[in-house]
mmCIF file of C-alpha atoms in Angstrom:
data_model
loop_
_atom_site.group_PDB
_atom_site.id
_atom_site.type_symbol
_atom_site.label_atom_id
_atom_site.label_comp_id
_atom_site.label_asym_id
_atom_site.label_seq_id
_atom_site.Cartn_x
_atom_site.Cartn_y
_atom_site.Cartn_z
ATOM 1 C CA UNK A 697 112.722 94.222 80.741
ATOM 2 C CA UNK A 698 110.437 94.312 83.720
ATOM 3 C CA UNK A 699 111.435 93.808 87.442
ATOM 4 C CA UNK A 700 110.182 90.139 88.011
ATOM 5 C CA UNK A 701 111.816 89.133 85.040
ATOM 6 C CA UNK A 702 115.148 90.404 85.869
ATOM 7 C CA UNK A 703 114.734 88.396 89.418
ATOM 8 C CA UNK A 704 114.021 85.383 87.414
ATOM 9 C CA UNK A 705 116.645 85.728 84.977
ATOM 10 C CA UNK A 706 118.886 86.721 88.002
ATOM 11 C CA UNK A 707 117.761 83.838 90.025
ATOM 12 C CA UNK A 708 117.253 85.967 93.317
ATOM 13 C CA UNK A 709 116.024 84.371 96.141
ATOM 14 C CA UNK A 710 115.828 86.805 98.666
ATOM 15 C CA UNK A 711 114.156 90.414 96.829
ATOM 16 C CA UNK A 712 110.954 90.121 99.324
ATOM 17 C CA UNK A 713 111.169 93.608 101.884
ATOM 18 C CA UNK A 714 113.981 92.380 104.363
ATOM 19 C CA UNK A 715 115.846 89.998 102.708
ATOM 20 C CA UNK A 716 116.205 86.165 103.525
ATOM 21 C CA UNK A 717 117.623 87.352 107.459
ATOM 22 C CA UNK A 718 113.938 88.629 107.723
ATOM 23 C CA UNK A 719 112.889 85.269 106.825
ATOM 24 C CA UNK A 720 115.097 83.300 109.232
ATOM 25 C CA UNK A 721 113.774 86.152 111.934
ATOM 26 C CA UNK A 722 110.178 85.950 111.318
ATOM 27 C CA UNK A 723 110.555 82.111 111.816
ATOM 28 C CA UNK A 724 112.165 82.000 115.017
ATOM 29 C CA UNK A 725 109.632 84.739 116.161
ATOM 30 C CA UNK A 726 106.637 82.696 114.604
ATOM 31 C CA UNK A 727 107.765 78.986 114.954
ATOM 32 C CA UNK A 728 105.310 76.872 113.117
ATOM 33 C CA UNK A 729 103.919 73.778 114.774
ATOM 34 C CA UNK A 730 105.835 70.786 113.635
ATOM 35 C CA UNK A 731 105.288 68.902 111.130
ATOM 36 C CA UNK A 732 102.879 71.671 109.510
ATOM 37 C CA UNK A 733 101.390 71.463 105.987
ATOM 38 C CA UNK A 734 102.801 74.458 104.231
ATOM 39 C CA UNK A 735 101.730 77.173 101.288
ATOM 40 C CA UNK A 736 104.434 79.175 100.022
ATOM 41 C CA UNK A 737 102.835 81.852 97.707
ATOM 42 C CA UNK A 738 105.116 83.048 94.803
ATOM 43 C CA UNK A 739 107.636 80.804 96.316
ATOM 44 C CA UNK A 740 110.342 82.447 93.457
ATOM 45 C CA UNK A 741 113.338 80.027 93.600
ATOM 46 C CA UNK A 742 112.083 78.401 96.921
ATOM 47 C CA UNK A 743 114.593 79.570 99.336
ATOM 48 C CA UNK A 744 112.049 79.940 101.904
ATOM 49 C CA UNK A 745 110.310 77.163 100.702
ATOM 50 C CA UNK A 746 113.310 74.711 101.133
ATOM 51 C CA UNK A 747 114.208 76.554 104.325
ATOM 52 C CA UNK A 748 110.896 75.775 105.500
ATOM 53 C CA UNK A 749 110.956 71.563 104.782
ATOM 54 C CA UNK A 750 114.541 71.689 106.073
ATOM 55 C CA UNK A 751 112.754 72.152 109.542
ATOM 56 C CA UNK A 752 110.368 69.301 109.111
ATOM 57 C CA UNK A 753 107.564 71.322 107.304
ATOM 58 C CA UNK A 754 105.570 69.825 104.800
ATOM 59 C CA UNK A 755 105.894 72.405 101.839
ATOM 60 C CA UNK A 756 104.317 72.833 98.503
ATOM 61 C CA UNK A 757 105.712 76.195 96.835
ATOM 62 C CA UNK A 758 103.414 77.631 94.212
ATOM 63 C CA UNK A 759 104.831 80.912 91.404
ATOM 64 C CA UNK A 760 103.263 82.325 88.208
ATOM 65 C CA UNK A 761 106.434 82.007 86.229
ATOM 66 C CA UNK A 762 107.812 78.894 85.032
ATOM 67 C CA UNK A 763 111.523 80.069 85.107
ATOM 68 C CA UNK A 764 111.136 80.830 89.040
ATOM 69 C CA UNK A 765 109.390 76.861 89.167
ATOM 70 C CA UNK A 766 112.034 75.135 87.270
ATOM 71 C CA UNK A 767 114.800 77.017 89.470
ATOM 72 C CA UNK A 768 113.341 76.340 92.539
ATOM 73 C CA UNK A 769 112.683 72.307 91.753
ATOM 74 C CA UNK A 770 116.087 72.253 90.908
ATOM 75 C CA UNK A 771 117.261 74.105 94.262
ATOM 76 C CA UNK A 772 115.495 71.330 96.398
ATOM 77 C CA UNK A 773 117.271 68.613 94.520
ATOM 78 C CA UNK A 774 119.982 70.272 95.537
ATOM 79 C CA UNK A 775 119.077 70.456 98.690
ATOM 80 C CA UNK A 776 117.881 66.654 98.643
ATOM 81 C CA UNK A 777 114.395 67.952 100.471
ATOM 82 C CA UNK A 778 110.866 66.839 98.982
ATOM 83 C CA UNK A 779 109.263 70.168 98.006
ATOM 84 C CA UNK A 780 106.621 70.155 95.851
ATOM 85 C CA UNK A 781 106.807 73.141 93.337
ATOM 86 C CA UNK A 782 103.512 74.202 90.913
ATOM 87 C CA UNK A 783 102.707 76.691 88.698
ATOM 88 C CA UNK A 784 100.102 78.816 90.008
ATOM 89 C CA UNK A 785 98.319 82.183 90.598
ATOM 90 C CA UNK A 786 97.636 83.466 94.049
ATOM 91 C CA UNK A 787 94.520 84.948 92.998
ATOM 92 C CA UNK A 788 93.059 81.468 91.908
ATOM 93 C CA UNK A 789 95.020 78.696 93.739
ATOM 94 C CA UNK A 790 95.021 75.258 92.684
ATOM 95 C CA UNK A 791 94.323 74.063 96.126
ATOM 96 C CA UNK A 792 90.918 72.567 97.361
ATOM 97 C CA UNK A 793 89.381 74.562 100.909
ATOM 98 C CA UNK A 794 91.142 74.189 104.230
ATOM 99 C CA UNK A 795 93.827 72.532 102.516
ATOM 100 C CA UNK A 796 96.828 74.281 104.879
ATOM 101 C CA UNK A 797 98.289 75.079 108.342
ATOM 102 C CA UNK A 798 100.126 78.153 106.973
ATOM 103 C CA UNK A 799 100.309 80.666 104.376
ATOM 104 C CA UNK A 800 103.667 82.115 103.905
ATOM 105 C CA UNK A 801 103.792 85.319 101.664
ATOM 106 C CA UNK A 802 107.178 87.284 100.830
ATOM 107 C CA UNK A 803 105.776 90.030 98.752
ATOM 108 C CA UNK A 804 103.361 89.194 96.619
ATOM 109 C CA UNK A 805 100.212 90.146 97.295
ATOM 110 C CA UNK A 806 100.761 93.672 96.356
ATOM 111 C CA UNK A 807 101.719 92.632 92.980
ATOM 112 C CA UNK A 808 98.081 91.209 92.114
ATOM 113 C CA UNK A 809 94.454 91.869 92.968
ATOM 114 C CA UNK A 810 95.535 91.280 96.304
ATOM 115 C CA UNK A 811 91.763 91.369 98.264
ATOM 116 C CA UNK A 812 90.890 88.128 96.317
ATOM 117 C CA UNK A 813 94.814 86.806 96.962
ATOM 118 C CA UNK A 814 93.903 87.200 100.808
ATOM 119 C CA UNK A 815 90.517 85.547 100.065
ATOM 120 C CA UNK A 816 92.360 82.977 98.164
ATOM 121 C CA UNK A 817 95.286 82.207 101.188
ATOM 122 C CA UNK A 818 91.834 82.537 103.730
ATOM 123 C CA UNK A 819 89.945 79.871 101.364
ATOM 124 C CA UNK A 820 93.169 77.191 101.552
ATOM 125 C CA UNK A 821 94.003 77.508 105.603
ATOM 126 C CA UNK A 822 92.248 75.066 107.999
ATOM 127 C CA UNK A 823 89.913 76.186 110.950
ATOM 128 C CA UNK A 824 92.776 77.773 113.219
ATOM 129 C CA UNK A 825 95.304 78.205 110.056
ATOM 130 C CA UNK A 826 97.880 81.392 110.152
ATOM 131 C CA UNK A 827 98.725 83.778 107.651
ATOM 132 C CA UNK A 828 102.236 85.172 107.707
ATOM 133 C CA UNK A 829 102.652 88.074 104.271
ATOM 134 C CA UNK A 830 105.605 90.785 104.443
ATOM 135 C CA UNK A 831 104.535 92.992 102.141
ATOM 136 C CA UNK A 832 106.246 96.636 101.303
ATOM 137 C CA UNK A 833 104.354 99.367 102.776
ATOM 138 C CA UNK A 834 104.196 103.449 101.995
ATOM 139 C CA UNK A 835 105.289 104.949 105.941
ATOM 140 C CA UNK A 836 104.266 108.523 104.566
ATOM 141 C CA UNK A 837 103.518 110.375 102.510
ATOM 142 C CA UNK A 838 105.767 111.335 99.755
ATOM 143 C CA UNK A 839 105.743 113.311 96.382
ATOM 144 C CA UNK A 840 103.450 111.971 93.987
ATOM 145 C CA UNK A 841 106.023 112.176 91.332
ATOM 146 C CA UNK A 842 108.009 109.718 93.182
ATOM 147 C CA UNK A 843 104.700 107.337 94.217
ATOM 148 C CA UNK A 844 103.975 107.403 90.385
ATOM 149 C CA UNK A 845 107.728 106.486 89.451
ATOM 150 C CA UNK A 846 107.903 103.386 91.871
ATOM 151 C CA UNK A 847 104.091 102.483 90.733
ATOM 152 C CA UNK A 848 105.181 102.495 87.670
ATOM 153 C CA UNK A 849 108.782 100.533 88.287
ATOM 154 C CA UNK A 850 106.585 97.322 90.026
ATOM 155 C CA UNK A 851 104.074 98.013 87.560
ATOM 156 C CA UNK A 852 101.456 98.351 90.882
ATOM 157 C CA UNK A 853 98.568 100.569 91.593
ATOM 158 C CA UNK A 854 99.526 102.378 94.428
ATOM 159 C CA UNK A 855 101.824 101.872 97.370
ATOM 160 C CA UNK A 856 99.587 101.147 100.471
ATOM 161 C CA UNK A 857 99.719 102.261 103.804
ATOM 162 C CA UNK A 858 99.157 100.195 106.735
ATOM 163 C CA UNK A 859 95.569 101.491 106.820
ATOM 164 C CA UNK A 860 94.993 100.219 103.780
ATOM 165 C CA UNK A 861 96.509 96.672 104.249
ATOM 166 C CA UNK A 862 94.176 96.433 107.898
ATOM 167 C CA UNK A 863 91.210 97.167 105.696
ATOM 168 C CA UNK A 864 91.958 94.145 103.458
ATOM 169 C CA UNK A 865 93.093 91.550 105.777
ATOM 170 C CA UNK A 866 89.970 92.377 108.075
ATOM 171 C CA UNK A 867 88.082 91.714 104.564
ATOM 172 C CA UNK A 868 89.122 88.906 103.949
ATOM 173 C CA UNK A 869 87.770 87.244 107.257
ATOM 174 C CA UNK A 870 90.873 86.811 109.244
ATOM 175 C CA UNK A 871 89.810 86.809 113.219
ATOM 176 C CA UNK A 872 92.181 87.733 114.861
ATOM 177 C CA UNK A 873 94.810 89.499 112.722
ATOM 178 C CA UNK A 874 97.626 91.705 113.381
ATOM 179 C CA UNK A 875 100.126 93.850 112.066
ATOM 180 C CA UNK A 876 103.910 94.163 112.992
ATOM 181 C CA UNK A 877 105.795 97.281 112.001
ATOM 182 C CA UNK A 878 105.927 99.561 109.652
ATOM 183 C CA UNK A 879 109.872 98.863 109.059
ATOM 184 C CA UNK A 880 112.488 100.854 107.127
ATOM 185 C CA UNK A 881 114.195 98.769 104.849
ATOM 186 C CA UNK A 882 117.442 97.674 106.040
ATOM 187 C CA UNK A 883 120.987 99.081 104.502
ATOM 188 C CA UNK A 884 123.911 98.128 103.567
ATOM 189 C CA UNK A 885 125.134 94.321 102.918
ATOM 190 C CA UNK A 886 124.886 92.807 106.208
ATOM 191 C CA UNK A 887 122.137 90.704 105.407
ATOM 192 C CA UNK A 888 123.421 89.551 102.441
ATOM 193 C CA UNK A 889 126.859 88.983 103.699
ATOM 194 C CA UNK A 890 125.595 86.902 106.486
ATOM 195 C CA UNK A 891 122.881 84.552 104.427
ATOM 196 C CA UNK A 892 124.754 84.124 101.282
ATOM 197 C CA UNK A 893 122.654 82.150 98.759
ATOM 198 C CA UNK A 894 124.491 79.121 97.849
ATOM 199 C CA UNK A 895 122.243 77.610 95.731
ATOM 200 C CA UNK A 896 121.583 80.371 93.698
ATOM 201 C CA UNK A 897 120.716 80.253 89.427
ATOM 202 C CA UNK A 898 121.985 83.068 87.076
ATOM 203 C CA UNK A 899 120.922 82.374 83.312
ATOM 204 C CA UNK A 900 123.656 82.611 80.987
ATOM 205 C CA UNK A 901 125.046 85.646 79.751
ATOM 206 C CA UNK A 902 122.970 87.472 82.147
ATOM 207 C CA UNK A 903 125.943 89.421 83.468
ATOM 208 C CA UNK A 904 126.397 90.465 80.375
ATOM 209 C CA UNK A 905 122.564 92.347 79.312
ATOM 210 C CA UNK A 906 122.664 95.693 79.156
ATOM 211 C CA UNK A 907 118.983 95.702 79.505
ATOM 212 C CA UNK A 908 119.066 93.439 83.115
ATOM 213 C CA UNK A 909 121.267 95.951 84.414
ATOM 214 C CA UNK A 910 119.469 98.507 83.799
ATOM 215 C CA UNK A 911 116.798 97.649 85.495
ATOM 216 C CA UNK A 912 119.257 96.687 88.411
ATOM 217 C CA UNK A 913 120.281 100.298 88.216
ATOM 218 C CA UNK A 914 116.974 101.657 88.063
ATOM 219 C CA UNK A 915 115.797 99.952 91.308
ATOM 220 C CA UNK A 916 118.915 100.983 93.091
ATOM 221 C CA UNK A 917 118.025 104.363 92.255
ATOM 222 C CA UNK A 918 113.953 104.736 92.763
ATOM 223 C CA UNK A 919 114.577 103.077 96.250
ATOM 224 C CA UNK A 920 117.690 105.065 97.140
ATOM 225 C CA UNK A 921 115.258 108.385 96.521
ATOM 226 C CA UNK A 922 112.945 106.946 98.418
ATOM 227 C CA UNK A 923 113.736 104.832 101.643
ATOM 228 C CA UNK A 924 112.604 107.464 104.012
ATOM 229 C CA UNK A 925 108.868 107.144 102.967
ATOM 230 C CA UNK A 926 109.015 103.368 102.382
ATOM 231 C CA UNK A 927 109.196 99.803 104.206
ATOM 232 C CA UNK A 928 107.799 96.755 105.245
ATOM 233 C CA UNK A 929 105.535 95.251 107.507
ATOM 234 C CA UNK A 930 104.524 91.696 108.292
ATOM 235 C CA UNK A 931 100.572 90.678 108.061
ATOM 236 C CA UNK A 932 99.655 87.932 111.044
ATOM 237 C CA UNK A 933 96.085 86.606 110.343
ATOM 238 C CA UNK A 934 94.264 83.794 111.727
ATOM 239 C CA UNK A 935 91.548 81.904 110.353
ATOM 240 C CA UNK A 936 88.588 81.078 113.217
ATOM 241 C CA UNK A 937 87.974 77.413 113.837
ATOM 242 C CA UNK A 938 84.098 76.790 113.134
ATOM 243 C CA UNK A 939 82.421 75.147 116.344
ATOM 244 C CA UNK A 940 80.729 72.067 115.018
ATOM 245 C CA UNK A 941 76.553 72.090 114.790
ATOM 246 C CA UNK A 942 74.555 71.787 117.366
ATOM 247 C CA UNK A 943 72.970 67.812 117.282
#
């Protein structure tokens, strides 16, 4: 069993670096215009996503996996908020040009051939459209044993350093851009504890495979070993209005 399945199965809505209180932070920090029209990319269950409309956002959620799609239409009926969820890939979205105010990313990008994912969230925003993507980040350097084992575990590349995410955002067009943190992870349970998911999906008899836990297990442990060289950071990008022509 692979990571993102065992989210899915799992029904996690908050695995992105942070948790959901870095989502509830980032959007107090960052308050979108009202009334904006809203991208989620890999929207998962669509916590955020539903968070998002629940403030008068107009939100379309979009994940590769069906399981996460089904899970999060049935969260916003829950909810009672009109979300639109799609299947869809961020490196090819189903979206024509300047569709979007705002991207919002939870880690995702480093997942998939993430220069043409930034080209793809640049392609969708409008002339003066943000970016927001918190992304997990390499803080230093660390024993190649250990960058190979959690390559391996997200079945990734390499871990990037903020260097390398500048390089790609700049790239991709985004004028201006900037980039807050690195951050450590944060420990312990308080930000569980204090944004319980109450609208959370666990497939049946999931509690119960040996295989899901695991992998649980095996997270717990690669991140343990390695929280001093790892973390987060959140990607701020703009996209520059065009002056029109000259008559």
């Amino acid at each position: 069993m692979e990571y993102l399945e065992m989210l899915a199965r799992l029904g996690i809505g908050d695995a992105h670096p942070g948790g959901f209180a870095e989502t509830v932070k980032q959007l107090r920090s960052y308050p979108l215009p009202a009334g904006s029209k809203v991208l989620e990319v890999g929207c998962g269950t669509g916590r955020t996503a539903c968070y998002a409309a629940a403030q008068g956002h107009r939100v379309t959620g979009i994940d590769i996996r069906p399981d996460m799609i089904a899970k999060a239409k049935a969260r916003a009926e829950q909810e009672k908020l009109p979300v639109e969820f799609r299947i869809g890939d961020a490196t090819a979205l189903p979206f024509p040009d300047r569709s979007f105010d705002v991207v919002l990313v939870e880690s995702v990008s480093i997942f998939t051939d993430t220069a043409q994912a930034l080209r793809e969230y640049y392609r969708v925003l409008r002339g003066g459209g943000r970016l927001f993507d918190r992304e997990m980040v390499r803080r230093s350097s660390m024993p190649p044993e250990a960058h190979d084992a959690i390559a391996r575990f997200y079945g990734i590349s390499k871990l990037w350093d903020t260097e390398d995410w500048t390089a790609e955002v700049r790239n991709a067009g985004f004028r201006p851009f900037h980039i807050d943190g690195p951050f450590p992870f944060p420990t312990g349970i308080v930000q569980q504890s204090n944004h319980r998911d109450e609208h959370q999906q666990v497939d049946a008899g999931s509690l119960f495979d040996v295989d899901l836990w695991e992998v649980t297990n095996k997270y717990n442990a690669i991140m343990g070993e390695s929280a001093e060289h790892l973390g987060y950071i959140l990607l701020v990008g703009s996209k520059e209005t065009v002056a029109p022509a000259a008559q």
